[in-house]
Amino acid sequence: EIVLTQSPGTLSLSPGERATLSCRASQSVSSSYLAWYQQKPGQAPRLLIYGASSRATGIPDRFSGSGSGTDFTLTISRLEPEDFAVYYCQQYGSSLSAFGQGTKVEIK
Amino acid sequence: EVQLVESGGGLVQPGGSLRLSCAASGFTFSSYWMSWVRQAPGKGLEWVANIKQDGSEKYYVDSVKGRFTISRDNAKNSLYLQMNSLRAEDTAVYYCARGGWLRVPYNWFDPWGQGTLVTVSS
């Protein structure tokens, strides 16, 4: 079973700043089968990134994903007011999927 | 427009049962893996179960194995989660999510339904 650890737990930033979120796996994630989701209060999660670096349909290009093996990163180049939310990574490289515990990006 | 609508949540006593449903529309339901993901109040996301396009493969998180059963009816474009022997720790919002179109269980989830709340309490 692959365990995902996200850091930091909370990121306090101002609009316009760059956000860098980390997701570390307890073992290598097959074929970079790593996705990122955004969740706002009272809403369902929304897919941002799949395959570690491919943006989902309709996702702005300020969101980018990178990494391979056990270390993955979600970068938001310039935070917009609507980007303040909780972000989750998910590994889907095995028949048993798993999520990280989440990183909250809050307004400083 | 792709849409997933869950129903069937509610209050149930410990040890009780509940059946969740997810009605799908806007895509060829029988071509996709489908999944259930849950979120306890104030907590993170937990994948619960996956089911293959034809129902021939099913996978579960260890904590629900033997208690929950995922199923689907492709003729009705519907996904189900039968939950038995419910515990307080099963209290969560349960989301239905669409997986991939390949024949392997390696799925990201897109889109998600709005969720249905299951509360297990006496």
CSV table of C-alpha atoms in Angstrom, one decimal:
chain,number,residue,atom,x,y,z
A,1,GLU,CA,0.0,0.0,0.0
A,2,ILE,CA,1.4,3.4,-1.1
A,3,VAL,CA,1.1,6.2,1.5
A,4,LEU,CA,1.1,9.8,0.3
A,5,THR,CA,2.4,12.6,2.6
A,6,GLN,CA,1.6,16.2,1.6
A,7,SER,CA,3.5,19.2,2.9
A,8,PRO,CA,3.1,21.7,4.2
A,9,GLY,CA,-0.2,21.2,6.0
A,10,THR,CA,-1.1,24.9,5.5
A,11,LEU,CA,0.4,27.5,3.2
A,12,SER,CA,-0.2,31.1,4.0
A,13,LEU,CA,0.3,33.3,0.9
A,14,SER,CA,-1.0,36.5,-0.7
A,15,PRO,CA,-2.7,36.8,-4.1
A,16,GLY,CA,-0.1,37.1,-6.8
A,17,GLU,CA,2.4,34.9,-5.0
A,18,ARG,CA,3.7,31.5,-6.1
A,19,ALA,CA,2.6,28.4,-4.3
A,20,THR,CA,4.6,25.2,-4.2
A,21,LEU,CA,2.9,22.1,-2.8
A,22,SER,CA,4.7,18.8,-2.2
A,23,CYS,CA,3.4,15.2,-2.3
A,24,ARG,CA,5.8,12.4,-1.3
A,25,ALA,CA,5.0,8.7,-1.8
A,26,SER,CA,6.2,5.9,0.5
A,27,GLN,CA,7.2,4.0,-2.6
A,28,SER,CA,7.6,4.7,-6.3
A,29,VAL,CA,4.4,5.6,-8.1
A,30,SER,CA,4.0,3.6,-11.3
A,31,SER,CA,4.2,5.5,-14.5
A,32,SER,CA,3.7,8.8,-12.7
A,33,TYR,CA,0.1,7.9,-12.0
A,34,LEU,CA,-0.3,10.9,-9.8
A,35,ALA,CA,-3.2,13.4,-9.8
A,36,TRP,CA,-4.0,16.6,-8.0
A,37,TYR,CA,-7.4,17.9,-7.0
A,38,GLN,CA,-8.7,21.2,-5.6
A,39,GLN,CA,-11.5,21.4,-3.1
A,40,LYS,CA,-13.4,24.5,-1.9
A,41,PRO,CA,-15.6,24.5,1.2
A,42,GLY,CA,-18.9,22.7,0.6
A,43,GLN,CA,-17.9,21.6,-2.9
A,44,ALA,CA,-16.8,18.3,-4.5
A,45,PRO,CA,-13.2,18.0,-5.5
A,46,ARG,CA,-12.1,19.1,-9.0
A,47,LEU,CA,-9.4,17.4,-11.0
A,48,LEU,CA,-6.5,19.7,-11.8
A,49,ILE,CA,-3.6,17.5,-12.9
A,50,TYR,CA,-3.3,13.8,-14.0
A,51,GLY,CA,-0.3,11.8,-15.1
A,52,ALA,CA,1.8,14.0,-12.7
A,53,SER,CA,1.9,16.9,-15.2
A,54,SER,CA,-1.1,17.0,-17.6
A,55,ARG,CA,-3.6,19.7,-17.0
A,56,ALA,CA,-7.3,18.6,-17.0
A,57,THR,CA,-9.7,20.2,-19.4
A,58,GLY,CA,-10.4,23.9,-18.5
A,59,ILE,CA,-7.6,24.2,-15.9
A,60,PRO,CA,-5.7,27.5,-16.2
A,61,ASP,CA,-2.0,27.3,-17.1
A,62,ARG,CA,-1.0,28.9,-13.9
A,63,PHE,CA,-1.4,25.4,-12.4
A,64,SER,CA,1.4,23.0,-13.2
A,65,GLY,CA,2.5,19.6,-12.0
A,66,SER,CA,5.9,17.9,-12.0
A,67,GLY,CA,7.8,15.0,-10.5
A,68,SER,CA,8.3,11.3,-10.8
A,69,GLY,CA,9.0,8.3,-8.6
A,70,THR,CA,8.3,9.3,-5.1
A,71,ASP,CA,8.4,13.1,-5.2
A,72,PHE,CA,5.7,15.3,-6.9
A,73,THR,CA,5.0,19.0,-6.9
A,74,LEU,CA,2.0,21.1,-7.7
A,75,THR,CA,2.9,24.8,-8.5
A,76,ILE,CA,0.5,27.7,-8.8
A,77,SER,CA,2.5,30.4,-10.5
A,78,ARG,CA,0.5,33.4,-9.4
A,79,LEU,CA,-2.3,32.9,-6.9
A,80,GLU,CA,-5.7,34.2,-7.8
A,81,PRO,CA,-8.4,34.8,-5.1
A,82,GLU,CA,-10.3,31.7,-6.3
A,83,ASP,CA,-7.2,29.5,-5.8
A,84,PHE,CA,-7.4,29.6,-2.0
A,85,ALA,CA,-8.6,26.1,-1.2
A,86,VAL,CA,-7.5,22.6,-0.1
A,87,TYR,CA,-5.4,20.6,-2.5
A,88,TYR,CA,-5.1,16.8,-2.5
A,89,CYS,CA,-2.7,14.5,-4.4
A,90,GLN,CA,-3.8,11.0,-5.4
A,91,GLN,CA,-1.8,8.0,-6.6
A,92,TYR,CA,-3.6,5.6,-8.9
A,93,GLY,CA,-0.7,3.4,-10.0
A,94,SER,CA,-2.2,0.3,-8.3
A,95,SER,CA,-5.6,-1.2,-8.1
A,96,LEU,CA,-5.9,0.4,-4.6
A,97,SER,CA,-5.9,4.1,-4.9
A,98,ALA,CA,-5.0,6.6,-2.1
A,99,PHE,CA,-5.0,10.3,-1.4
A,100,GLY,CA,-2.7,12.5,0.6
A,101,GLN,CA,-4.0,14.3,3.7
A,102,GLY,CA,-4.2,17.6,1.9
A,103,THR,CA,-2.6,21.1,1.9
A,104,LYS,CA,-4.7,24.1,2.7
A,105,VAL,CA,-3.7,27.3,0.8
A,106,GLU,CA,-5.0,30.2,2.8
A,107,ILE,CA,-4.9,34.0,2.4
A,108,LYS,CA,-2.1,35.6,4.4
B,1,GLU,CA,-22.9,17.8,-19.8
B,2,VAL,CA,-21.4,15.0,-17.7
B,3,GLN,CA,-23.4,14.7,-14.5
B,4,LEU,CA,-23.3,12.4,-11.4
B,5,VAL,CA,-26.0,12.6,-8.8
B,6,GLU,CA,-25.8,10.6,-5.6
B,7,SER,CA,-28.7,9.7,-3.3
B,8,GLY,CA,-29.6,7.4,-0.5
B,9,GLY,CA,-27.6,9.0,2.4
B,10,GLY,CA,-29.1,9.6,5.8
B,11,LEU,CA,-29.0,8.7,9.5
B,12,VAL,CA,-28.5,5.0,10.4
B,13,GLN,CA,-27.7,3.3,13.6
B,14,PRO,CA,-24.4,1.4,14.2
B,15,GLY,CA,-24.7,-2.1,12.7
B,16,GLY,CA,-27.3,-0.9,10.2
B,17,SER,CA,-27.3,-0.9,6.5
B,18,LEU,CA,-27.7,1.7,3.7
B,19,ARG,CA,-27.6,1.6,-0.1
B,20,LEU,CA,-26.2,4.6,-1.9
B,21,SER,CA,-27.0,5.3,-5.6
B,22,CYS,CA,-25.4,7.4,-8.2
B,23,ALA,CA,-27.2,8.3,-11.4
B,24,ALA,CA,-24.9,9.1,-14.3
B,25,SER,CA,-25.7,11.1,-17.5
B,26,GLY,CA,-24.0,12.9,-20.3
B,27,PHE,CA,-21.5,10.1,-21.1
B,28,THR,CA,-21.4,6.4,-22.1
B,29,PHE,CA,-21.6,5.0,-18.6
B,30,SER,CA,-20.7,1.4,-19.6
B,31,SER,CA,-17.3,2.6,-21.0
B,32,TYR,CA,-15.9,3.9,-17.7
B,33,TRP,CA,-14.6,2.6,-14.4
B,34,MET,CA,-16.6,4.1,-11.5
B,35,SER,CA,-15.6,4.8,-7.9
B,36,TRP,CA,-16.8,5.8,-4.5
B,37,VAL,CA,-14.7,8.2,-2.4
B,38,ARG,CA,-15.7,9.5,1.0
B,39,GLN,CA,-14.8,12.4,3.3
B,40,ALA,CA,-15.4,12.3,7.0
B,41,PRO,CA,-16.5,15.7,8.5
B,42,GLY,CA,-13.5,18.1,8.5
B,43,LYS,CA,-11.2,15.4,7.2
B,44,GLY,CA,-9.5,14.5,3.9
B,45,LEU,CA,-10.5,12.3,1.1
B,46,GLU,CA,-10.5,8.5,1.3
B,47,TRP,CA,-10.9,6.2,-1.7
B,48,VAL,CA,-13.5,3.5,-0.9
B,49,ALA,CA,-14.1,1.3,-4.0
B,50,ASN,CA,-13.7,0.9,-7.8
B,51,ILE,CA,-15.7,-1.2,-10.3
B,52,LYS,CA,-14.7,-2.1,-13.8
B,53,GLN,CA,-16.9,-1.2,-16.8
B,54,ASP,CA,-18.6,-4.6,-16.9
B,55,GLY,CA,-18.5,-5.2,-13.2
B,56,SER,CA,-16.0,-8.1,-13.4
B,57,GLU,CA,-13.4,-6.4,-11.2
B,58,LYS,CA,-14.0,-4.7,-7.9
B,59,TYR,CA,-11.5,-3.2,-5.4
B,60,TYR,CA,-12.0,-2.0,-1.9
B,61,VAL,CA,-10.0,-0.1,0.8
B,62,ASP,CA,-9.2,-2.6,3.6
B,63,SER,CA,-11.5,-0.8,6.1
B,64,VAL,CA,-14.7,-1.6,4.2
B,65,LYS,CA,-13.8,-5.1,2.8
B,66,GLY,CA,-16.5,-7.6,3.7
B,67,ARG,CA,-18.9,-4.9,4.7
B,68,PHE,CA,-19.4,-2.8,1.6
B,69,THR,CA,-20.3,-3.9,-1.9
B,70,ILE,CA,-19.9,-1.8,-5.1
B,71,SER,CA,-22.1,-2.6,-8.0
B,72,ARG,CA,-23.5,-1.1,-11.2
B,73,ASP,CA,-26.4,-1.4,-13.6
B,74,ASN,CA,-25.2,-0.2,-17.1
B,75,ALA,CA,-28.7,-0.4,-18.5
B,76,LYS,CA,-29.8,2.1,-15.9
B,77,ASN,CA,-26.6,4.2,-16.0
B,78,SER,CA,-26.4,3.7,-12.2
B,79,LEU,CA,-23.7,3.0,-9.6
B,80,TYR,CA,-24.4,1.6,-6.2
B,81,LEU,CA,-22.8,1.1,-2.8
B,82,GLN,CA,-24.4,-1.3,-0.4
B,83,MET,CA,-23.1,-0.6,3.1
B,84,ASN,CA,-23.6,-3.2,5.8
B,85,SER,CA,-22.5,-3.4,9.5
B,86,LEU,CA,-22.0,0.4,9.5
B,87,ARG,CA,-19.8,1.9,12.2
B,88,ALA,CA,-19.5,5.4,13.5
B,89,GLU,CA,-16.2,5.8,11.6
B,90,ASP,CA,-18.1,5.3,8.3
B,91,THR,CA,-19.8,8.7,8.9
B,92,ALA,CA,-18.9,10.8,5.8
B,93,VAL,CA,-19.9,12.5,2.7
B,94,TYR,CA,-19.8,9.8,0.0
B,95,TYR,CA,-18.9,10.9,-3.5
B,96,CYS,CA,-19.5,9.1,-6.8
B,97,ALA,CA,-16.7,9.7,-9.3
B,98,ARG,CA,-16.0,8.6,-12.9
B,99,GLY,CA,-12.7,6.8,-13.5
B,100,GLY,CA,-10.9,5.9,-16.7
B,101,TRP,CA,-12.0,4.3,-20.0
B,102,LEU,CA,-9.1,1.8,-20.2
B,103,ARG,CA,-9.5,-1.8,-19.0
B,104,VAL,CA,-7.0,-1.3,-16.2
B,105,PRO,CA,-7.9,-0.1,-12.7
B,106,TYR,CA,-5.5,2.9,-12.8
B,107,ASN,CA,-7.9,5.8,-12.6
B,108,TRP,CA,-7.9,9.5,-11.8
B,109,PHE,CA,-11.4,10.8,-10.9
B,110,ASP,CA,-13.2,13.2,-13.1
B,111,PRO,CA,-15.9,14.4,-12.6
B,112,TRP,CA,-17.3,14.0,-9.1
B,113,GLY,CA,-20.9,14.1,-7.9
B,114,GLN,CA,-22.0,16.6,-5.2
B,115,GLY,CA,-22.0,13.9,-2.5
B,116,THR,CA,-24.5,12.4,-0.1
B,117,LEU,CA,-24.0,12.4,3.7
B,118,VAL,CA,-24.1,9.2,5.7
B,119,THR,CA,-24.3,9.6,9.4
B,120,VAL,CA,-23.9,6.5,11.6
B,121,SER,CA,-25.1,7.3,15.1
B,122,SER,CA,-27.4,6.0,17.8
